[in-house]
CSV table of C-alpha atoms and ligand atoms in Angstrom, one decimal:
chain,number,residue,atom,x,y,z
S,1,UNK,CA,-2.6,-0.1,-27.7
S,2,UNK,CA,-1.7,-3.0,-25.4
S,3,UNK,CA,-1.5,-2.3,-21.7
S,4,UNK,CA,0.0,-4.9,-19.3
S,5,UNK,CA,0.4,-5.0,-15.5
S,6,UNK,CA,1.2,-7.6,-12.8
S,7,UNK,CA,0.2,-7.5,-9.2
S,8,UNK,CA,1.9,-9.6,-6.6
S,9,UNK,CA,-0.3,-11.9,-4.6
S,10,UNK,CA,1.5,-11.2,-1.4
S,11,UNK,CA,-1.2,-10.0,1.0
S,12,UNK,CA,-4.7,-8.5,1.5
S,13,UNK,CA,-5.5,-5.7,-1.0
S,14,UNK,CA,-5.7,-2.2,0.4
S,15,UNK,CA,-7.2,1.0,-0.9
S,16,UNK,CA,-3.8,2.2,-2.2
S,17,UNK,CA,-3.7,-0.9,-4.4
S,18,UNK,CA,-7.2,-0.1,-5.6
S,19,UNK,CA,-6.8,3.5,-6.5
S,20,UNK,CA,-3.2,3.2,-7.6
S,21,UNK,CA,-3.5,0.1,-9.8
S,22,UNK,CA,-6.7,-2.0,-10.0
S,23,UNK,CA,-9.1,0.8,-10.8
S,24,UNK,CA,-6.8,2.0,-13.6
S,25,UNK,CA,-6.8,-1.5,-15.1
S,26,UNK,CA,-10.6,-1.7,-14.8
S,27,UNK,CA,-10.9,1.7,-16.5
S,28,UNK,CA,-8.3,0.8,-19.2
S,29,UNK,CA,-10.1,-2.5,-20.1
S,30,UNK,CA,-13.0,-0.5,-21.6
S,31,UNK,CA,-10.8,1.1,-24.3
S,32,UNK,CA,-7.5,-0.8,-24.5
S,33,UNK,CA,-6.2,-4.3,-25.1
S,34,UNK,CA,-5.4,-5.1,-21.4
S,35,UNK,CA,-3.3,-7.9,-20.0
S,36,UNK,CA,-3.4,-8.3,-16.2
S,37,UNK,CA,-1.8,-11.1,-14.2
S,38,UNK,CA,-1.2,-12.2,-10.7
S,39,UNK,CA,2.6,-12.2,-10.1
S,40,UNK,CA,2.8,-15.3,-7.8
S,41,UNK,CA,6.4,-16.1,-8.7
S,42,UNK,CA,7.3,-12.6,-7.6
S,43,UNK,CA,5.3,-13.0,-4.4
S,44,UNK,CA,7.7,-15.8,-3.5
S,45,UNK,CA,10.3,-13.1,-2.7
S,46,UNK,CA,8.2,-12.2,0.4
S,47,UNK,CA,5.9,-15.2,1.1
S,48,UNK,CA,7.6,-18.5,2.0
S,49,UNK,CA,4.7,-20.4,3.4
S,50,UNK,CA,3.5,-22.6,0.5
S,51,UNK,CA,-0.1,-23.0,1.7
S,52,UNK,CA,-0.4,-19.3,2.3
S,53,UNK,CA,0.9,-18.4,-1.1
S,54,UNK,CA,-1.5,-20.7,-2.9
S,55,UNK,CA,-4.3,-19.3,-0.8
S,56,UNK,CA,-3.3,-15.7,-1.5
S,57,UNK,CA,-3.2,-16.4,-5.2
S,58,UNK,CA,-6.8,-17.6,-5.2
S,59,UNK,CA,-7.8,-14.7,-2.9
S,60,UNK,CA,-6.2,-12.2,-5.3
S,61,UNK,CA,-8.0,-13.7,-8.2
S,62,UNK,CA,-11.3,-13.5,-6.3
S,63,UNK,CA,-10.7,-9.9,-5.3
S,64,UNK,CA,-9.7,-8.7,-8.7
S,65,UNK,CA,-12.8,-10.3,-10.3
S,66,UNK,CA,-14.9,-8.7,-7.6
S,67,UNK,CA,-13.3,-5.3,-8.2
S,68,UNK,CA,-14.2,-5.3,-11.8
S,69,UNK,CA,-11.5,-7.1,-13.8
S,70,UNK,CA,-13.6,-8.5,-16.7
S,71,UNK,CA,-12.1,-11.7,-18.1
S,72,UNK,CA,-14.0,-11.2,-21.3
S,73,UNK,CA,-12.3,-7.9,-22.0
S,74,UNK,CA,-9.1,-8.4,-20.1
S,75,UNK,CA,-6.6,-11.2,-20.5
S,76,UNK,CA,-6.4,-12.2,-16.9
S,77,UNK,CA,-4.2,-15.0,-15.7
S,78,UNK,CA,-1.8,-16.3,-13.0
S,79,UNK,CA,1.9,-15.7,-13.9
S,80,UNK,CA,2.9,-19.3,-13.2
S,81,UNK,CA,0.3,-20.8,-15.5
S,82,UNK,CA,2.3,-19.6,-18.5
S,83,UNK,CA,5.7,-21.1,-17.6
S,84,UNK,CA,7.3,-19.9,-20.8
S,85,UNK,CA,8.0,-16.7,-18.8
S,86,UNK,CA,10.6,-18.6,-16.8
S,87,UNK,CA,12.3,-19.7,-20.0
S,88,UNK,CA,12.4,-16.1,-21.2
S,89,UNK,CA,13.8,-15.1,-17.9
S,90,UNK,CA,16.9,-17.3,-18.7
S,91,UNK,CA,17.2,-15.9,-22.2
S,92,UNK,CA,17.1,-12.4,-20.9
S,93,UNK,CA,19.6,-13.1,-18.2
S,94,UNK,CA,22.4,-13.3,-20.7
S,95,UNK,CA,21.5,-9.7,-21.8
S,96,UNK,CA,21.3,-8.3,-18.3
S,97,UNK,CA,24.5,-6.6,-17.1
S,98,UNK,CA,25.2,-7.1,-13.4
S,99,UNK,CA,25.5,-3.3,-12.9
S,100,UNK,CA,21.9,-2.8,-14.1
S,101,UNK,CA,20.6,-5.0,-11.3
S,102,UNK,CA,23.1,-3.7,-8.7
S,103,UNK,CA,21.6,-0.2,-9.3
S,104,UNK,CA,18.0,-1.3,-8.7
S,105,UNK,CA,16.5,0.9,-5.9
S,106,UNK,CA,14.0,-1.7,-4.9
S,107,UNK,CA,16.7,-4.3,-4.3
S,108,UNK,CA,18.9,-1.8,-2.4
S,109,UNK,CA,15.9,-0.6,-0.3
S,110,UNK,CA,14.9,-4.1,0.6
S,111,UNK,CA,18.3,-5.3,1.6
S,112,UNK,CA,18.8,-2.0,3.5
S,113,UNK,CA,15.7,-2.9,5.5
S,114,UNK,CA,17.3,-6.2,6.5
S,115,UNK,CA,15.5,-8.4,4.0
S,116,UNK,CA,18.1,-11.2,3.2
S,117,UNK,CA,19.6,-10.8,-0.2
S,118,UNK,CA,19.1,-13.9,-2.4
S,119,UNK,CA,19.2,-14.5,-6.1
S,120,UNK,CA,15.5,-14.1,-6.7
S,121,UNK,CA,15.4,-10.8,-4.9
S,122,UNK,CA,18.4,-9.7,-7.0
S,123,UNK,CA,17.0,-11.0,-10.3
S,124,UNK,CA,13.5,-9.9,-9.6
S,125,UNK,CA,13.7,-7.2,-12.4
S,126,UNK,CA,14.7,-9.8,-15.0
S,127,UNK,CA,11.6,-11.9,-14.3
S,128,UNK,CA,9.6,-8.7,-14.5
S,129,UNK,CA,11.2,-7.9,-17.8
S,130,UNK,CA,10.2,-11.4,-19.0
S,131,UNK,CA,6.6,-10.8,-17.8
S,132,UNK,CA,6.5,-7.7,-20.0
S,133,UNK,CA,8.5,-8.7,-23.1
S,134,UNK,CA,6.7,-12.0,-23.5
S,135,UNK,CA,3.5,-10.2,-24.4
S,136,UNK,CA,4.7,-7.2,-26.4
S,137,UNK,CA,2.8,-4.5,-24.6
S,138,UNK,CA,3.2,-0.8,-25.4
S,139,UNK,CA,2.4,0.6,-22.0
S,140,UNK,CA,3.0,-0.5,-18.4
S,141,UNK,CA,1.0,1.5,-15.9
S,142,UNK,CA,3.0,1.7,-12.7
S,143,UNK,CA,3.4,3.4,-9.4
S,144,UNK,CA,6.6,5.6,-9.1
S,145,UNK,CA,8.5,2.8,-7.3
S,146,UNK,CA,8.2,0.6,-10.4
S,147,UNK,CA,9.5,3.0,-13.1
S,148,UNK,CA,13.0,1.8,-12.8
S,149,UNK,CA,12.0,-1.8,-13.3
S,150,UNK,CA,10.3,-0.9,-16.6
S,151,UNK,CA,13.4,1.0,-17.6
S,152,UNK,CA,15.5,-2.1,-16.9
S,153,UNK,CA,13.1,-4.1,-19.1
S,154,UNK,CA,13.6,-1.6,-21.9
S,155,UNK,CA,17.4,-1.8,-21.5
S,156,UNK,CA,17.4,-5.6,-21.7
S,157,UNK,CA,15.0,-5.5,-24.7
S,158,UNK,CA,17.3,-3.1,-26.6
S,159,UNK,CA,20.4,-5.2,-25.9
S,160,UNK,CA,18.6,-8.4,-27.0
S,161,UNK,CA,17.2,-6.7,-30.1
S,162,UNK,CA,20.7,-5.4,-31.0
S,163,UNK,CA,22.0,-8.9,-31.0
S,164,UNK,CA,19.1,-10.8,-32.6
S,165,UNK,CA,17.0,-8.3,-34.6
S,166,UNK,CA,13.6,-6.6,-33.8
S,167,UNK,CA,12.2,-9.3,-31.5
S,168,UNK,CA,10.8,-7.2,-28.7
S,169,UNK,CA,8.5,-4.2,-28.6
S,170,UNK,CA,10.2,-1.6,-26.4
S,171,UNK,CA,7.7,-0.9,-23.6
S,172,UNK,CA,7.0,2.5,-22.0
S,173,UNK,CA,5.8,3.1,-18.5
S,174,UNK,CA,2.8,5.3,-17.7
S,175,UNK,CA,2.5,7.0,-14.3
S,176,UNK,CA,-1.0,8.3,-13.8
S,177,UNK,CA,-0.4,11.8,-12.5
S,178,UNK,CA,-3.9,12.1,-11.3
S,179,UNK,CA,-3.5,9.2,-9.0
S,180,UNK,CA,-1.6,10.5,-6.1
S,181,UNK,CA,0.0,8.2,-3.6
S,182,UNK,CA,-2.7,7.1,-1.2
S,183,UNK,CA,-1.7,7.8,2.4
S,184,UNK,CA,-1.8,5.2,5.1
S,185,UNK,CA,-3.1,5.5,8.7
S,186,UNK,CA,0.2,7.1,9.7
S,187,UNK,CA,0.3,9.6,6.8
S,188,UNK,CA,3.1,7.8,5.0
S,189,UNK,CA,2.5,6.0,1.7
S,190,UNK,CA,0.0,3.2,2.4
S,191,UNK,CA,1.9,-0.1,2.1
S,192,UNK,CA,1.7,-3.6,3.5
S,193,UNK,CA,5.3,-3.3,4.5
S,194,UNK,CA,4.5,-0.3,6.7
S,195,UNK,CA,1.5,-1.9,8.4
S,196,UNK,CA,-0.5,1.2,7.8
S,197,UNK,CA,-3.1,-0.2,5.4
S,198,UNK,CA,-6.9,0.1,5.3
S,199,UNK,CA,-8.0,-3.1,3.5
S,200,UNK,CA,-10.7,-3.2,0.9
S,201,UNK,CA,-12.4,-6.4,2.1
S,202,UNK,CA,-12.1,-6.2,5.9
S,203,UNK,CA,-15.0,-6.7,8.4
S,204,UNK,CA,-16.9,-3.6,9.1
S,205,UNK,CA,-16.0,-3.3,12.8
S,206,UNK,CA,-12.3,-4.0,12.1
S,207,UNK,CA,-12.3,-1.4,9.4
S,208,UNK,CA,-13.7,1.2,11.7
S,209,UNK,CA,-11.1,0.2,14.3
S,210,UNK,CA,-8.3,0.7,11.7
S,211,UNK,CA,-9.7,4.0,10.6
S,212,UNK,CA,-9.9,5.2,14.2
S,213,UNK,CA,-6.1,4.7,14.3
S,214,UNK,CA,-5.5,7.3,11.6
S,215,UNK,CA,-3.1,10.0,12.9
S,216,UNK,CA,-4.7,13.4,13.2
S,217,UNK,CA,-3.9,16.8,14.7
S,218,UNK,CA,-5.0,17.6,18.2
S,219,UNK,CA,-7.6,20.4,17.9
S,220,UNK,CA,-10.4,21.3,20.3
S,221,UNK,CA,-13.8,19.9,19.2
S,222,UNK,CA,-15.4,23.3,18.8
S,223,UNK,CA,-12.5,24.8,16.7
S,224,UNK,CA,-12.4,24.9,12.9
S,225,UNK,CA,-10.1,22.4,11.3
S,226,UNK,CA,-7.7,22.3,8.3
S,227,UNK,CA,-8.8,19.7,5.8
S,228,UNK,CA,-5.8,20.2,3.5
S,229,UNK,CA,-3.1,17.8,4.8
S,230,UNK,CA,-5.5,15.9,7.1
S,231,UNK,CA,-4.9,12.2,6.8
S,232,UNK,CA,-8.7,11.4,7.2
S,233,UNK,CA,-9.7,14.0,4.6
S,234,UNK,CA,-7.0,12.8,2.2
S,235,UNK,CA,-8.5,9.3,2.4
S,236,UNK,CA,-12.1,10.4,2.3
S,237,UNK,CA,-11.6,12.5,-0.8
S,238,UNK,CA,-10.8,9.3,-2.8
S,239,UNK,CA,-14.4,8.3,-2.3
S,240,UNK,CA,-16.2,11.6,-2.7
S,241,UNK,CA,-16.9,14.1,-5.4
S,242,UNK,CA,-18.9,17.3,-6.0
S,243,UNK,CA,-21.2,18.4,-3.3
S,244,UNK,CA,-20.3,15.5,-0.9
S,245,UNK,CA,-16.7,16.7,-0.9
S,246,UNK,CA,-17.6,20.4,-0.5
S,247,UNK,CA,-19.9,19.4,2.4
S,248,UNK,CA,-17.1,17.6,4.1
S,249,UNK,CA,-14.8,20.6,3.7
S,250,UNK,CA,-17.5,22.8,5.2
S,251,UNK,CA,-17.8,20.5,8.2
S,252,UNK,CA,-14.0,20.9,8.8
S,253,UNK,CA,-14.2,24.7,8.4
S,254,UNK,CA,-17.2,25.1,10.7
S,255,UNK,CA,-15.8,23.4,13.8
S,256,UNK,CA,-18.0,21.7,16.3
S,257,UNK,CA,-17.0,18.2,15.2
S,258,UNK,CA,-13.9,16.3,16.1
S,259,UNK,CA,-11.7,14.1,13.9
S,260,UNK,CA,-13.6,11.1,15.5
S,261,UNK,CA,-16.7,12.2,13.7
S,262,UNK,CA,-14.9,12.5,10.4
S,263,UNK,CA,-13.4,9.0,10.9
S,264,UNK,CA,-16.8,7.5,11.4
S,265,UNK,CA,-18.0,9.3,8.3
S,266,UNK,CA,-15.0,8.0,6.3
S,267,UNK,CA,-15.7,4.4,7.5
S,268,UNK,CA,-19.3,4.7,6.3
S,269,UNK,CA,-18.5,6.2,3.0
S,270,UNK,CA,-15.9,3.6,2.3
S,271,UNK,CA,-18.2,0.8,3.4
S,272,UNK,CA,-20.8,2.1,0.9
S,273,UNK,CA,-18.3,2.6,-1.9
S,274,UNK,CA,-17.2,-1.1,-1.8
S,275,UNK,CA,-20.7,-2.5,-1.2
S,276,UNK,CA,-21.3,-3.7,-4.7
S,277,UNK,CA,-17.8,-5.1,-4.9
S,278,UNK,CA,-18.3,-7.0,-1.6
S,279,UNK,CA,-21.4,-8.6,-3.0
S,280,UNK,CA,-19.6,-9.7,-6.1
S,281,UNK,CA,-16.8,-11.0,-3.9
S,282,UNK,CA,-19.2,-13.1,-1.9
S,283,UNK,CA,-20.4,-14.6,-5.2
S,284,UNK,CA,-16.9,-15.5,-6.4
S,285,UNK,CA,-15.9,-16.7,-2.9
S,286,UNK,CA,-18.8,-19.2,-3.0
S,287,UNK,CA,-17.9,-20.2,-6.6
S,288,UNK,CA,-14.1,-20.9,-6.5
S,289,UNK,CA,-14.4,-23.5,-9.3
S,290,UNK,CA,-15.7,-20.8,-11.6
S,291,UNK,CA,-12.7,-18.6,-10.6
S,292,UNK,CA,-10.3,-21.4,-11.5
S,293,UNK,CA,-12.1,-21.8,-14.9
S,294,UNK,CA,-11.7,-18.1,-15.6
S,295,UNK,CA,-8.0,-18.3,-14.7
S,296,UNK,CA,-7.5,-21.3,-17.0
S,297,UNK,CA,-9.2,-19.5,-19.8
S,298,UNK,CA,-7.1,-16.5,-19.2
S,299,UNK,CA,-3.9,-18.5,-19.3
S,300,UNK,CA,-5.0,-20.0,-22.6
S,301,UNK,CA,-5.5,-16.5,-24.0
S,302,UNK,CA,-2.2,-15.3,-22.7
S,303,UNK,CA,-0.4,-18.4,-24.3
S,304,UNK,CA,-1.7,-17.4,-27.7
S,305,UNK,CA,0.6,-14.4,-27.5
S,306,UNK,CA,3.4,-16.0,-25.5
S,307,UNK,CA,4.0,-19.2,-27.5
S,308,UNK,CA,4.9,-17.7,-30.9
S,309,UNK,CA,7.2,-15.2,-29.1
S,310,UNK,CA,9.1,-17.9,-27.2
S,311,UNK,CA,9.3,-20.0,-30.3
S,312,UNK,CA,10.8,-17.1,-32.2
S,313,UNK,CA,13.4,-16.6,-29.4
S,314,UNK,CA,14.3,-20.3,-29.3
S,315,UNK,CA,15.0,-20.0,-33.1
S,316,UNK,CA,17.1,-16.9,-33.1
S,317,UNK,CA,19.1,-17.9,-30.1
S,318,UNK,CA,19.8,-21.4,-31.6
S,319,UNK,CA,18.1,-23.2,-28.8
S,320,UNK,CA,15.8,-24.8,-31.3
S,321,UNK,CA,18.1,-27.1,-33.4
I,401,ADP,P1,2.5,-2.7,-1.1
I,401,ADP,O1,3.3,-1.4,-1.1
I,401,ADP,O2,1.3,-2.7,-0.2
I,401,ADP,O3,3.3,-4.0,-1.0
I,401,ADP,P2,2.4,-3.4,-3.9
I,401,ADP,O4,3.9,-2.9,-4.0
I,401,ADP,O5,2.1,-4.8,-3.9
I,401,ADP,O6,1.8,-2.7,-2.6
I,401,ADP,O7,1.6,-2.6,-5.0
I,401,ADP,C1,0.7,-3.1,-5.9
I,401,ADP,C2,0.2,-2.0,-6.8
I,401,ADP,O8,-0.5,-1.0,-6.0
I,401,ADP,C3,1.3,-1.2,-7.5
I,401,ADP,O9,0.9,-0.8,-8.8
I,401,ADP,C4,1.5,0.1,-6.6
I,401,ADP,O10,2.0,1.2,-7.4
I,401,ADP,C5,0.1,0.3,-6.2
I,401,ADP,N1,0.1,1.0,-4.8
I,401,ADP,C6,0.5,0.4,-3.7
I,401,ADP,N2,0.4,1.3,-2.7
I,401,ADP,C7,0.0,2.4,-3.2
I,401,ADP,C8,-0.4,3.7,-2.6
I,401,ADP,N3,-0.2,3.9,-1.3
I,401,ADP,N4,-0.8,4.7,-3.4
I,401,ADP,C9,-1.0,4.4,-4.7
I,401,ADP,N5,-0.7,3.2,-5.3
I,401,ADP,C10,-0.2,2.2,-4.6
I,402,LIG,N1,6.9,-5.6,-9.4
I,402,LIG,C1,5.5,-5.2,-9.5
I,402,LIG,C2,5.0,-4.7,-8.1
I,402,LIG,O1,5.6,-5.0,-7.1
I,402,LIG,C3,4.7,-6.4,-9.9
I,402,LIG,C4,5.0,-6.9,-11.2
I,402,LIG,C5,5.6,-8.1,-11.6
I,402,LIG,C6,4.7,-6.2,-12.5
I,402,LIG,N2,5.7,-8.2,-12.9
I,402,LIG,C7,5.2,-7.1,-13.5
I,402,LIG,C8,4.2,-5.0,-12.8
I,402,LIG,C9,5.2,-6.7,-14.9
I,402,LIG,C10,4.1,-4.7,-14.2
I,402,LIG,C11,4.6,-5.5,-15.2
I,402,LIG,O2,4.1,-3.9,-8.1
């Protein structure tokens, strides 16, 4: 079973990205044929400072390696290193009805929020379809917001196959039901765009400061507190299991401690959870050449799949003459 996912290099990684996406790829690489790439062309739809985008791409690569993406087991590369994806994007464009893109929620949401509509924002799902179809994966693990994009990729693949024969594998999405949406400091979905994130690799003091901002109910210190629905508890439970989780629930029920105490506890637990990853990150941050070599090797591996596919498409479409 081939599993593929892309993650945009558009900002610092937060714990929603970790539990919602990265951890799943790390778990999947043990048993499945995994393809993971950094979607830097897609990141251009939100980052328009060139130096910053280049920096974010290397930062994402460093972070993913630190968080457990294993380049021996996982085909791990940067989207723009396999440029055939852009050629496929054009091939697919002729099989993408305008209405399909006009109905895309993500485009409608972004333009409704005041983000300027341009062609790359509009055609974002076509490039995403190319990312997927170039590598013939069976499964795309996604957050709920990305389901429609995978459906668009399926629709385009079916149309293309109807015209030229069985070229593309029709991909399926997989939503991990056990991975709930990770809440942000304000209780909404954690997202860079809502500025409510707790980052994975922040400084310790800064992290505590962010965690202290988490919105909680006003309850007197001595009173018992509800843990269900509490934003601090909902974040803490991502890092705890068994007795540790029961102990925390008991502390809520008992009273005598305020949310401030639970926040300090959450900061400590989180710091401990990512300790090993932080150490690995320091290693890769000090060895950026090695990271570049890993990415080059990953792109070579990805090309082994991409090149025969694009060759076949050039032939059936008559572009090869
Ligand atoms: P952001 O919303 O911060 O811009 P992205 O859209 O770049 O995050 O998401 C990258 C990946 O992380 C996607 O697979 C997405 O489903 C996952 N993800 C992002 N935020 C959360 C969250 N709050 N809970 C669970 N998964 C999330
Ligand atoms: N659009 C995805 C997101 O914002 C990122 C992405 C780009 C992607 N290409 C992909 C995800 C291909 C899966 C498959 O999260």
